[in-house]
Amino acid sequence: MNDFDPQTEPMKPKEAPPDPQAPSLPNEPRKAVTEMIQQFGQTNIPSSGESNIYCLSIIGQIEGHIQLPPQNKTTKYEHLIPQLVAAEQNPNIEGVLVILNTVGGDVEAGLAIAEMIASMSKPTVSLVLGGGHSIGVPIAVATDYSFIAETATMTIHPVRLTGLVIGVAESFEYLEKMQDRVVNFVVRHSKIEEVKFRELMLKVGELSRDVGTNVVGTKAMEYGLIDEVGGLGAAMRELQKRIEANRPQVKPMEQVVQ
């Protein structure tokens, strides 16, 4: 054979088709966890039986019917509502812990999440970390008991509309009715008085580019907006206490003496 003859490559053995009954590779569970983090921002869903407490995190901006730009950190309400339904239906989940660090977002989506949390039959506790602003306020007070970190803040301001607004009387009436829905929900699920909440909402001179008030942790408790100042440990202890109280009491069997 001379140098000009083409060199033939050896025949490669054909790969066997994958066995459907073969055990999964180690990277497949890791891929599933990664996809769960990307989709829901957490590593487990209410179907997990590892814990009797389900943690629901609401981070960034609450996204409603309009998709926000990709650079925004968002929590999609179409993800949260099915999770709340699953937590309510799962008998292994006895309580729900809601973690908030949100700047607010869509009013109707936020009220829908708040109503879902408030209507749950299982004990619920919320914890505001960093901030629970705007429509995050109704979500924070929707639980049975609420906590706020000492350095966390809550911004209370009137409802705003984005996009095209038709300047007619009906538009302003709709805006006023939407604001009343938020006020009534907060007053109904917290200890703050309606007069005080509207006073904080319409206060001028504190926010440079808006009307309203920025309430820090201890002040939120003093106003009756939040039940207690505390962190994760205090929120977990309170939720466990409410879970124990919510469990059916088993009466001891009476002995029959002849």
C-alpha angles and dihedrals in degrees: 000000000000129000093262096060114104113251113232117221117231116258114261117222115250115255115245116241114259115270110238090208094052116114116264119260120254093249094057096075089046090052091050091051091048091052090048091052091049094048103037106012092241140078101236141037130213092273090074114107097198095098137021090221123076117205115211113192122200107191132171121348121352106239119213133175094324119068113234125223116281093247090064118092103230143177111213115219091210086065097047099049096058089046091054091049091050092049091050092051098043110093091201092063110080100169143016126222114199116203115196131194102148139139091211126250138175111025098211093044091049093049090048091055091045092051091049091053093045092051096053117117093213124081114273132192128183130206123195112208122180095344144348101189135173111339088010088077095070090046091051093052095041093085127084091253130012135206132190129193115245092245097040122108138206122204115210115194140142122280115273130202123214127204127019114358119188108222099228131119093254091061093056092045090054090049091051092049091050090051091050089054090056094045094047092049094050093046092047094051100039140043097250118114120240093236092054094046092051089047090055091044095053099037115132130206099038103078112052096210102026147033115257145060136284107218119199124210103272093039091053088057093045091053090051093243094118126030101221145359110239148109140247097298093053091047092051092049092050092049092049090050091052091046090054091049091048095053115100112260113239111216116217115249114255116236117232113221118199 
